[in-house]
Tab-separated table of C-alpha atoms in Angstrom:
chain	number	residue	atom	x	y	z
G	1	MET	CA	-2.630	31.358	6.843
G	2	THR	CA	-6.175	29.987	6.628
G	3	ALA	CA	-6.733	26.349	7.611
G	4	ASN	CA	-7.886	25.270	4.214
G	5	ARG	CA	-4.616	25.969	2.557
G	6	GLN	CA	-2.329	23.071	2.108
G	7	ALA	CA	0.848	24.411	3.896
G	8	ALA	CA	4.342	22.975	2.976
G	9	ARG	CA	7.861	23.980	3.061
G	10	PRO	CA	9.907	24.278	-0.197
G	11	GLY	CA	10.357	20.902	-1.826
G	12	VAL	CA	7.436	19.283	-0.096
G	13	ALA	CA	4.556	20.080	-2.362
G	14	PHE	CA	1.690	17.634	-2.796
G	15	PRO	CA	-1.117	17.797	-5.345
G	16	LYS	CA	-4.500	19.182	-3.934
G	17	SER	CA	-6.770	16.255	-2.793
G	18	LEU	CA	-10.270	15.687	-3.429
G	19	TRP	CA	-10.775	16.017	0.371
G	20	ALA	CA	-9.037	19.459	0.396
G	21	ALA	CA	-11.351	20.596	-2.416
G	22	VAL	CA	-14.664	19.529	-0.770
G	23	THR	CA	-14.001	19.934	2.987
G	24	ALA	CA	-14.745	23.090	4.945
G	25	GLY	CA	-11.770	24.863	6.217
G	26	GLY	CA	-11.081	24.510	9.920
G	27	PRO	CA	-9.874	27.216	12.483
G	28	THR	CA	-6.611	28.960	12.055
G	29	TYR	CA	-4.230	27.746	14.755
G	30	ARG	CA	-1.453	29.943	16.002
G	31	THR	CA	2.231	28.970	15.802
G	32	LEU	CA	4.256	28.300	18.884
G	33	ASP	CA	6.160	31.533	19.751
G	34	GLY	CA	8.058	31.899	22.850
G	35	GLU	CA	7.994	29.657	25.966
G	36	ALA	CA	5.094	27.245	26.752
G	37	GLU	CA	4.507	24.469	29.149
G	38	ALA	CA	2.268	21.417	29.243
G	39	ASP	CA	1.794	18.200	31.095
G	40	VAL	CA	2.047	16.223	27.770
G	41	VAL	CA	3.311	17.385	24.459
G	42	VAL	CA	2.197	15.507	21.375
G	43	VAL	CA	4.349	15.953	18.355
G	44	GLY	CA	2.307	15.411	15.138
G	45	GLY	CA	-1.336	16.585	14.408
G	46	GLY	CA	-2.535	13.603	12.385
G	47	LEU	CA	-5.144	11.209	13.450
G	48	SER	CA	-3.221	9.305	16.243
G	49	GLY	CA	-1.690	12.572	17.796
G	50	LEU	CA	-4.997	14.300	17.869
G	51	ALA	CA	-6.694	11.133	19.249
G	52	ALA	CA	-4.087	11.029	22.081
G	53	ALA	CA	-4.537	14.703	22.620
G	54	LEU	CA	-8.359	14.420	22.816
G	55	HIS	CA	-8.125	11.491	25.332
G	56	LEU	CA	-5.791	13.539	27.475
G	57	ALA	CA	-7.765	16.783	27.235
G	58	GLU	CA	-11.103	15.177	28.051
G	59	ALA	CA	-9.531	13.551	31.104
G	60	GLY	CA	-8.359	16.997	32.424
G	61	HIS	CA	-4.774	16.943	31.352
G	62	ASN	CA	-2.948	19.870	30.041
G	63	VAL	CA	-2.044	18.813	26.603
G	64	ALA	CA	-0.421	20.652	23.653
G	65	VAL	CA	-0.098	19.486	19.981
G	66	ILE	CA	2.887	20.584	17.966
G	67	GLU	CA	2.030	20.277	14.151
G	68	ALA	CA	4.508	21.058	11.439
G	69	ALA	CA	1.901	22.260	8.938
G	70	GLU	CA	-1.779	21.967	9.758
G	71	PRO	CA	-3.997	19.173	11.077
G	72	GLY	CA	-4.646	16.870	8.225
G	73	TRP	CA	-1.860	18.126	6.026
G	74	GLY	CA	-0.067	14.801	5.990
G	75	ALA	CA	-1.285	11.283	5.488
G	76	ALA	CA	-4.264	11.771	7.805
G	77	GLY	CA	-5.932	13.961	5.284
G	78	ARG	CA	-4.646	12.451	2.099
G	79	ASN	CA	-5.602	8.673	2.279
G	80	ASN	CA	-8.519	6.984	0.619
G	81	GLY	CA	-10.560	7.221	3.806
G	82	GLN	CA	-11.267	3.392	4.281
G	83	VAL	CA	-12.038	2.281	7.851
G	84	ILE	CA	-10.439	-1.144	8.026
G	85	PRO	CA	-10.172	-3.048	11.340
G	86	THR	CA	-7.272	-5.299	10.331
G	87	LEU	CA	-3.593	-5.364	9.358
G	88	PRO	CA	-2.815	-5.946	5.766
G	89	PHE	CA	-0.790	-9.153	6.082
G	90	HIS	CA	-1.079	-10.197	9.774
G	91	ASP	CA	-4.026	-12.330	11.036
G	92	PRO	CA	-5.017	-12.847	14.765
G	93	ASP	CA	-3.145	-16.118	15.299
G	94	ASP	CA	-0.091	-14.673	13.725
G	95	ILE	CA	0.010	-11.578	15.870
G	96	VAL	CA	-0.554	-13.543	19.027
G	97	ALA	CA	2.188	-15.914	18.102
G	98	ARG	CA	4.504	-12.932	17.521
G	99	GLU	CA	3.623	-10.880	20.492
G	100	GLY	CA	2.158	-13.148	23.045
G	101	GLU	CA	-0.328	-11.624	25.632
G	102	ALA	CA	0.333	-8.182	24.201
G	103	GLY	CA	-0.620	-9.504	20.815
G	104	GLU	CA	-3.860	-10.757	22.102
G	105	ARG	CA	-4.621	-7.415	23.460
G	106	PHE	CA	-3.600	-5.766	20.140
G	107	VAL	CA	-5.927	-8.013	18.241
G	108	GLY	CA	-8.757	-6.742	20.545
G	109	LEU	CA	-7.877	-3.232	19.686
G	110	LEU	CA	-7.912	-4.110	15.930
G	111	ARG	CA	-11.250	-5.884	16.247
G	112	ASN	CA	-12.829	-2.843	17.813
G	113	SER	CA	-10.820	-0.066	15.966
G	114	ALA	CA	-13.405	0.680	13.293
G	115	GLN	CA	-16.259	0.775	15.829
G	116	HIS	CA	-14.275	2.989	18.116
G	117	LEU	CA	-13.947	5.453	15.224
G	118	PHE	CA	-17.583	5.529	14.181
G	119	ASN	CA	-18.561	5.864	17.897
G	120	THR	CA	-16.155	8.758	18.207
G	121	VAL	CA	-17.470	10.524	15.069
G	122	SER	CA	-21.047	10.081	16.413
G	123	ARG	CA	-20.205	11.191	19.987
G	124	LEU	CA	-18.456	14.477	18.771
G	125	GLY	CA	-20.886	15.217	15.941
G	126	ILE	CA	-18.044	15.343	13.365
G	127	ALA	CA	-19.309	15.935	9.848
G	128	ALA	CA	-16.909	13.363	8.312
G	129	GLU	CA	-19.235	11.930	5.825
G	130	ALA	CA	-18.998	8.592	7.758
G	131	GLN	CA	-20.621	5.573	6.439
G	132	GLN	CA	-20.344	2.417	8.365
G	133	THR	CA	-21.385	0.150	5.413
G	134	GLY	CA	-18.786	-2.514	6.004
G	135	TRP	CA	-15.422	-3.387	4.706
G	136	LEU	CA	-15.263	-5.966	1.947
G	137	GLN	CA	-12.137	-8.063	0.988
G	138	PRO	CA	-12.666	-10.048	-2.215
G	139	ALA	CA	-10.129	-12.883	-3.094
G	140	HIS	CA	-8.456	-12.562	-6.376
G	141	SER	CA	-7.500	-16.269	-6.666
G	142	ASP	CA	-8.347	-19.628	-5.271
G	143	GLY	CA	-5.250	-19.575	-3.126
G	144	ARG	CA	-6.216	-16.296	-1.562
G	145	MET	CA	-9.690	-17.556	-1.064
G	146	ARG	CA	-8.206	-20.301	1.114
G	147	GLN	CA	-6.360	-17.560	3.062
G	148	VAL	CA	-9.610	-15.653	3.413
G	149	GLU	CA	-11.305	-18.722	4.908
G	150	SER	CA	-8.715	-19.028	7.610
G	151	ARG	CA	-8.832	-15.238	8.143
G	152	VAL	CA	-12.557	-15.240	8.789
G	153	GLU	CA	-12.323	-18.289	11.032
G	154	GLN	CA	-9.682	-16.508	13.333
G	155	TRP	CA	-11.548	-13.234	13.447
G	156	ALA	CA	-14.863	-14.992	14.123
G	157	LYS	CA	-13.286	-16.902	17.094
G	158	ARG	CA	-12.515	-13.397	18.613
G	159	GLY	CA	-16.000	-12.077	18.284
G	160	ALA	CA	-15.458	-9.815	15.311
G	161	PRO	CA	-18.546	-9.151	13.038
G	162	VAL	CA	-17.244	-11.122	10.009
G	163	GLU	CA	-18.849	-13.176	7.258
G	164	LEU	CA	-17.377	-15.562	4.626
G	165	LEU	CA	-18.748	-14.731	1.130
G	166	THR	CA	-19.112	-16.918	-1.922
G	167	SER	CA	-18.216	-15.745	-5.434
G	168	ASP	CA	-21.775	-15.055	-6.196
G	169	GLN	CA	-22.313	-13.003	-2.996
G	170	VAL	CA	-19.206	-10.995	-3.890
G	171	ARG	CA	-20.544	-10.443	-7.459
G	172	GLN	CA	-23.744	-9.042	-5.932
G	173	LEU	CA	-22.130	-6.781	-3.624
G	174	THR	CA	-19.398	-5.543	-5.963
G	175	GLY	CA	-21.006	-5.743	-9.481
G	176	SER	CA	-17.902	-7.707	-10.741
G	177	ASN	CA	-17.199	-11.401	-11.656
G	178	ALA	CA	-13.540	-10.893	-11.100
G	179	TRP	CA	-13.187	-12.379	-7.649
G	180	PHE	CA	-13.375	-15.986	-6.257
G	181	GLY	CA	-15.338	-15.017	-3.017
G	182	GLY	CA	-14.181	-12.965	-0.005
G	183	TRP	CA	-15.100	-11.853	3.371
G	184	LEU	CA	-16.999	-8.903	5.013
G	185	ASN	CA	-16.221	-6.984	8.168
G	186	ARG	CA	-19.510	-5.282	9.009
G	187	SER	CA	-17.841	-2.798	11.432
G	188	GLY	CA	-15.755	-1.140	8.699
G	189	GLY	CA	-16.700	1.581	6.321
G	190	HIS	CA	-15.308	4.805	5.082
G	191	VAL	CA	-15.082	8.623	5.879
G	192	ASN	CA	-13.794	11.786	4.576
G	193	PRO	CA	-10.373	11.697	6.307
G	194	LEU	CA	-9.505	15.422	6.184
G	195	ALA	CA	-12.931	16.274	7.549
G	196	LEU	CA	-12.390	13.711	10.366
G	197	THR	CA	-9.001	14.992	11.256
G	198	ARG	CA	-10.235	18.652	11.438
G	199	GLY	CA	-13.158	17.658	13.383
G	200	LEU	CA	-10.872	15.769	15.961
G	201	ALA	CA	-8.557	18.954	16.055
G	202	GLN	CA	-11.541	21.134	16.845
G	203	ALA	CA	-12.672	18.677	19.558
G	204	VAL	CA	-9.233	18.903	21.119
G	205	THR	CA	-9.518	22.647	21.450
G	206	VAL	CA	-13.076	22.380	22.792
G	207	ALA	CA	-11.722	20.129	25.542
G	208	ARG	CA	-9.128	22.895	26.238
G	209	GLY	CA	-6.212	21.342	24.605
G	210	ARG	CA	-3.918	23.500	22.634
G	211	ILE	CA	-2.787	23.057	19.015
G	212	TYR	CA	0.149	24.935	17.516
G	213	ALA	CA	0.208	24.671	13.747
G	214	ASN	CA	3.109	25.543	11.346
G	215	SER	CA	5.491	24.836	14.131
G	216	PRO	CA	7.878	22.050	12.909
G	217	ALA	CA	9.824	20.430	15.802
G	218	TYR	CA	13.471	21.141	15.164
G	219	GLY	CA	14.757	19.366	18.356
G	220	ILE	CA	13.481	16.959	21.009
G	221	ARG	CA	15.484	16.510	24.129
G	222	ARG	CA	15.317	15.529	27.731
G	223	ASP	CA	16.301	18.297	30.224
G	224	GLU	CA	16.383	16.839	33.860
G	225	ASP	CA	12.888	15.535	34.480
G	226	ARG	CA	11.203	17.382	31.481
G	227	TRP	CA	10.907	16.899	27.749
G	228	VAL	CA	11.753	19.902	25.707
G	229	VAL	CA	10.527	20.423	22.149
G	230	ASP	CA	12.217	23.265	20.177
G	231	THR	CA	10.510	24.848	17.224
G	232	LYS	CA	11.698	27.869	14.999
G	233	GLY	CA	9.867	30.333	17.042
G	234	GLY	CA	9.542	28.925	20.418
G	235	ARG	CA	9.941	26.125	22.924
G	236	ILE	CA	7.697	23.862	24.926
G	237	THR	CA	8.573	21.854	27.933
G	238	ALA	CA	6.352	18.908	29.333
G	239	ARG	CA	6.384	16.039	31.713
G	240	ALA	CA	5.507	13.533	29.016
G	241	LEU	CA	6.088	13.215	25.210
G	242	ILE	CA	4.049	11.462	22.515
G	243	LEU	CA	5.677	11.068	19.145
G	244	ALA	CA	2.973	10.653	16.388
G	245	THR	CA	4.655	11.925	13.139
G	246	ASN	CA	4.699	8.410	11.345
G	247	ALA	CA	5.649	8.808	7.720
G	248	TYR	CA	6.569	12.403	7.983
G	249	THR	CA	9.112	12.006	10.831
G	250	GLY	CA	12.115	14.123	9.936
G	251	GLU	CA	10.387	15.599	6.918
G	252	PHE	CA	10.744	19.253	8.152
G	253	ALA	CA	13.967	18.829	10.244
G	254	SER	CA	16.377	15.933	10.569
G	255	LEU	CA	15.823	15.530	14.279
G	256	MET	CA	19.084	13.347	14.408
G	257	GLY	CA	20.059	12.341	17.892
G	258	THR	CA	16.626	12.517	19.238
G	259	PRO	CA	13.911	9.917	19.933
G	260	ALA	CA	12.441	10.650	16.441
G	261	THR	CA	15.653	9.115	15.064
G	262	HIS	CA	14.455	5.655	15.893
G	263	ILE	CA	10.981	6.222	14.262
G	264	ARG	CA	12.608	7.637	11.092
G	265	ARG	CA	15.065	4.819	10.577
G	266	GLU	CA	12.568	1.928	10.910
G	267	ILE	CA	10.134	2.799	8.048
G	268	LEU	CA	10.047	3.199	4.347
G	269	PRO	CA	7.892	6.333	3.543
G	270	VAL	CA	6.088	5.151	0.352
G	271	LEU	CA	4.101	7.360	-1.912
G	272	SER	CA	0.706	6.326	-2.142
G	273	TRP	CA	-1.472	7.553	-4.961
G	274	GLN	CA	-5.248	8.298	-4.912
G	275	ILE	CA	-7.651	9.127	-7.679
G	276	ALA	CA	-11.315	10.217	-7.923
G	277	THR	CA	-13.625	10.006	-10.814
G	278	GLU	CA	-16.083	12.730	-11.845
G	279	PRO	CA	-19.540	12.370	-10.208
G	280	MET	CA	-21.050	9.244	-11.530
G	281	PRO	CA	-24.724	8.698	-12.467
G	282	ALA	CA	-26.958	6.807	-10.192
G	283	SER	CA	-26.993	3.890	-12.610
G	284	VAL	CA	-23.172	3.503	-12.210
G	285	GLN	CA	-23.414	3.766	-8.486
G	286	GLN	CA	-26.107	1.051	-8.390
G	287	ALA	CA	-23.962	-1.255	-10.656
G	288	VAL	CA	-20.698	-0.950	-8.669
G	289	LEU	CA	-20.521	-1.446	-4.992
G	290	PRO	CA	-24.278	-0.705	-4.736
G	291	ARG	CA	-24.264	-0.904	-0.889
G	292	ARG	CA	-21.457	1.474	-0.691
G	293	HIS	CA	-18.949	-0.884	0.986
G	294	ALA	CA	-15.204	-0.015	1.175
G	295	LEU	CA	-13.349	-2.534	-0.737
G	296	THR	CA	-9.690	-3.607	-0.688
G	297	ASP	CA	-8.905	-6.984	-2.319
G	298	THR	CA	-6.247	-9.509	-1.621
G	299	HIS	CA	-3.657	-8.452	-4.176
G	300	LEU	CA	-0.304	-7.603	-2.592
G	301	ASP	CA	-0.648	-4.471	-4.817
G	302	PRO	CA	-4.339	-4.134	-3.624
G	303	HIS	CA	-7.235	-3.146	-5.730
G	304	PHE	CA	-9.225	-0.680	-3.498
G	305	MET	CA	-12.256	1.696	-3.967
G	306	ARG	CA	-15.111	3.276	-2.350
G	307	TRP	CA	-17.805	5.904	-3.234
G	308	ASP	CA	-17.750	9.295	-1.702
G	309	ALA	CA	-20.711	11.495	-0.604
G	310	ARG	CA	-20.828	13.213	-3.957
G	311	GLY	CA	-20.893	9.966	-6.182
G	312	ARG	CA	-17.201	9.839	-7.019
G	313	LEU	CA	-15.481	6.570	-7.081
G	314	VAL	CA	-12.348	7.069	-4.961
G	315	THR	CA	-9.597	4.524	-5.748
G	316	GLY	CA	-5.826	4.511	-6.468
G	317	GLY	CA	-2.762	2.322	-6.466
G	318	ALA	CA	0.990	2.180	-6.460
G	319	LEU	CA	3.104	3.123	-9.427
G	320	ALA	CA	6.044	1.184	-10.674
G	321	ASN	CA	7.033	4.219	-12.651
G	322	PRO	CA	6.490	7.432	-10.690
G	323	LEU	CA	7.425	9.671	-13.672
G	324	SER	CA	4.329	11.448	-15.078
G	325	GLY	CA	2.627	10.002	-12.136
G	326	ALA	CA	-0.905	11.410	-12.685
G	327	TRP	CA	-1.024	10.311	-16.309
G	328	ASN	CA	0.392	6.935	-15.467
G	329	LEU	CA	-2.147	6.497	-12.708
G	330	LYS	CA	-5.221	7.516	-14.806
G	331	THR	CA	-4.119	4.920	-17.438
G	332	HIS	CA	-3.417	2.209	-14.982
G	333	ILE	CA	-6.803	2.814	-13.031
G	334	THR	CA	-8.874	3.066	-16.216
G	335	ARG	CA	-7.645	-0.254	-17.376
G	336	ARG	CA	-8.297	-1.770	-13.980
G	337	LEU	CA	-11.807	-0.556	-13.790
G	338	GLN	CA	-12.626	-1.630	-17.325
G	339	ARG	CA	-11.292	-5.032	-16.535
G	340	LEU	CA	-13.250	-5.347	-13.202
G	341	PHE	CA	-16.415	-3.876	-14.713
G	342	PRO	CA	-16.410	-4.200	-18.415
G	343	ASP	CA	-20.037	-3.561	-18.767
G	344	VAL	CA	-19.922	-0.278	-16.740
G	345	PHE	CA	-16.779	1.724	-17.505
G	346	ASP	CA	-16.594	2.401	-21.193
G	347	ASP	CA	-14.953	5.753	-20.577
G	348	VAL	CA	-13.610	6.935	-17.370
G	349	ARG	CA	-12.812	10.654	-16.439
G	350	PHE	CA	-11.105	11.695	-13.277
G	351	ASP	CA	-11.404	15.001	-11.474
G	352	TYR	CA	-8.597	14.583	-8.950
G	353	VAL	CA	-5.257	12.753	-8.589
G	354	TRP	CA	-3.135	13.261	-5.532
G	355	ASN	CA	-0.599	11.534	-3.341
G	356	GLY	CA	1.007	11.459	0.055
G	357	ARG	CA	3.217	9.323	2.071
G	358	ILE	CA	2.486	6.192	4.168
G	359	ALA	CA	4.924	4.587	6.556
G	360	VAL	CA	5.650	0.995	5.533
G	361	THR	CA	7.707	-1.439	7.635
G	362	PRO	CA	9.682	-4.366	6.017
G	363	ASP	CA	7.248	-6.821	7.741
G	364	HIS	CA	4.199	-4.743	7.392
G	365	PHE	CA	3.674	-4.716	11.250
G	366	PRO	CA	3.438	-1.395	13.119
G	367	ARG	CA	6.037	-0.313	15.773
G	368	PHE	CA	5.186	0.891	19.213
G	369	HIS	CA	7.925	2.097	21.523
G	370	ARG	CA	8.703	3.452	24.945
G	371	LEU	CA	11.239	6.169	23.984
G	372	GLY	CA	12.409	7.294	27.370
G	373	PRO	CA	10.778	8.327	30.734
G	374	ASP	CA	7.155	9.149	30.013
G	375	ALA	CA	7.800	9.148	26.338
G	376	VAL	CA	6.112	6.835	23.670
G	377	GLY	CA	5.783	6.792	19.966
G	378	TRP	CA	4.618	4.687	17.090
G	379	THR	CA	4.976	4.400	13.368
G	380	GLY	CA	4.147	1.853	10.488
G	381	CYS	CA	0.460	2.342	9.658
G	382	ASN	CA	1.183	0.225	6.491
G	383	GLY	CA	-1.886	1.665	4.712
G	384	ARG	CA	-4.348	0.857	7.455
G	385	GLY	CA	-3.929	4.033	9.539
G	386	VAL	CA	-7.485	5.439	9.735
G	387	ALA	CA	-9.066	2.970	12.064
G	388	LEU	CA	-5.929	1.975	13.764
G	389	ALA	CA	-4.716	5.596	14.475
G	390	LEU	CA	-7.549	6.656	16.610
G	391	SER	CA	-7.246	3.540	18.904
G	392	VAL	CA	-3.532	3.800	18.944
G	393	GLY	CA	-3.720	7.361	19.970
G	394	ARG	CA	-5.972	6.553	23.042
G	395	GLU	CA	-3.487	3.824	24.132
G	396	LEU	CA	-0.615	6.080	23.899
G	397	ALA	CA	-2.267	8.581	26.072
G	398	ARG	CA	-2.930	5.835	28.640
G	399	ALA	CA	0.676	4.806	28.404
G	400	VAL	CA	1.883	8.382	29.526
G	401	THR	CA	-0.594	8.746	32.309
G	402	GLY	CA	0.252	5.811	34.545
G	403	THR	CA	-1.381	2.754	32.994
G	404	PRO	CA	0.981	-0.127	33.108
G	405	ASP	CA	2.086	-1.846	29.978
G	406	GLN	CA	0.271	-5.157	30.716
G	407	ASP	CA	-2.985	-3.173	30.565
G	408	ILE	CA	-2.257	-1.392	27.285
G	409	ALA	CA	-3.281	-2.832	24.047
G	410	LEU	CA	0.008	-2.081	22.221
G	411	PRO	CA	3.049	-4.519	21.883
G	412	PHE	CA	5.888	-2.133	22.902
G	413	GLY	CA	9.172	-3.257	21.630
G	414	PRO	CA	12.672	-1.873	20.959
G	415	PRO	CA	13.260	0.222	17.874
G	416	THR	CA	14.528	-1.600	14.729
G	417	VAL	CA	16.374	-0.164	11.711
G	418	VAL	CA	15.691	-0.958	8.027
G	419	PRO	CA	18.932	-2.128	6.645
G	420	TYR	CA	20.399	0.119	3.979
G	421	GLN	CA	17.382	2.321	4.139
G	422	SER	CA	18.460	4.732	1.556
G	423	LEU	CA	18.796	2.029	-1.028
G	424	ALA	CA	15.498	0.438	0.068
G	425	LYS	CA	13.749	3.736	-0.422
G	426	ALA	CA	15.181	4.114	-4.004
G	427	ALA	CA	14.078	0.576	-4.772
G	428	THR	CA	10.383	0.923	-3.864
G	429	PRO	CA	9.296	1.251	-7.447
G	430	LEU	CA	10.884	-1.949	-8.267
G	431	ALA	CA	9.100	-3.568	-5.190
G	432	VAL	CA	5.803	-2.628	-6.795
G	433	ALA	CA	6.641	-4.581	-9.947
G	434	PHE	CA	7.720	-7.531	-7.743
G	435	LEU	CA	4.378	-7.504	-5.844
G	436	ARG	CA	2.578	-7.518	-9.120
G	437	TRP	CA	4.520	-10.474	-10.167
G	438	GLN	CA	3.716	-12.347	-7.022
G	439	ASP	CA	0.108	-11.403	-7.412
G	440	SER	CA	0.150	-13.150	-10.778
G	441	ARG	CA	1.084	-16.481	-9.010
G	442	GLU	CA	-1.207	-18.847	-7.389
G	443	VAL	CA	-0.953	-19.093	-3.561
G	444	ALA	CA	-1.270	-22.631	-2.135
C-alpha cells in the first residue's frame, strides 16, 4: 500500500480531503508482523503520538509507533490546519481555578504551543506550508466582545503575544463588517496538517524510531512488568505505553477491558466538516483575510477560515442535518460567505468537501491520564488539536521517562465517563441546532 492512499477498514470510509489531494505521499511503512520489543510503545500515529515518539527517539530511547492505518489518516490529516494556542471555551483564570498549579503549567503549555509547532517545523525542515501569520478571533456580538476583552487581559498577564482589536481593525484584517471587534494572537497561524503529520513521521524514522502502519491494536494489556500490544499479525512488548488515539479510540477494535476503555468512554466523537473553494483570484485574496490570518470567531458553532498555499479558502462547519452532507455544507457555507462578504462572494464554487472525527468532551476540556505503571494517555482535542497535540506529545514522552508530575505541564486526573454516551452521540446533530440558538442570543 502506498502512503498517499487513504487506508480504511470496511465501514470507515471518509471523503478524500484537499490535503490528501495536494500533499506528496510519504514512505510506505511496514506492518507489525511477529514479535517486537521497544522501550516505549506509542499507540496512534497522529500528531500527539508522533510528537511523543520524536521526543523519545531524539533522546535515544527505543520507541515504536503502532498506527491502525497510516500517519495522518485520522484527525491529524483531516482538520482545517489552524494553529491555535488556546482552548475553545476555557481562559487562563478558569483553567487555573480548575486545576491549580498544574493548571498554571498547562496555561504555559497552551501559550507556547503554536510557537513550539512552528519552531519544530522550521527545525526539521518540514514542507508543511506553514504560515505564522497569527490567529484572529472576531467577536460576533457585544456580549462576546466583553468576553474577548477579559480573555486578552488574562493572556497578556501571562506573556502571550496578544492584541485587542476594534471593529475597524477587524474589518481591515478580515474584509468584513460583520464583527464587533476581536483579538489577535500573533503566535498562531496555519499549516497543511497532513504534510505536517507525514513530516513528523519521517523525522521519527530519521531519529531511529519505528513506525508500524496498517497495524490496528486489538489488545492492550499488562504482563508482569511489561506492556503488551497485540495486532492482527504481531505483538510488541514495551516498558512504557503512550495511548494517543483520541477520537479514533476503539474504531478498529473495541479494546474493551483495556486502558483504552477509559479514553473511549469519556468523549463524543463528533464529525467535523471541512470545505475548500476553487483557487480564488488575487483580488478576492486581497479582499478577504488579506494578511492570511487564521480565523475562528466567537460563535459556539464557530465561523472559521484560512487561505491555503494555492489560493483556496478552506473553511467548514458543523451540520445539524448530516444527510446529504456535502450538498448541505456547500449551501450552508455559501450563505455564510455571502453574508460575511456580500461584495466579494457572488458565486462560490467548491473543489473539496471532506470530514473526519474530533474528540469532544462534555465540558470542552482535554483529559490527561496516568493509565497504569509507566502508561499515559490523553483525549479531547475539542477542535484545537494541531498546536495542542505537539506540545502534549512532548509532555507525555517526559511522563514515561521519569519526569515527576509536578514538572509536567499536563493536569493528570482520573478518567471520567460521558453519561448515556450512546444517546449523547445520537443527539449531536440536535446539539448543533441548540448551539446556533445560543449564538443568536446576546451574552451579558
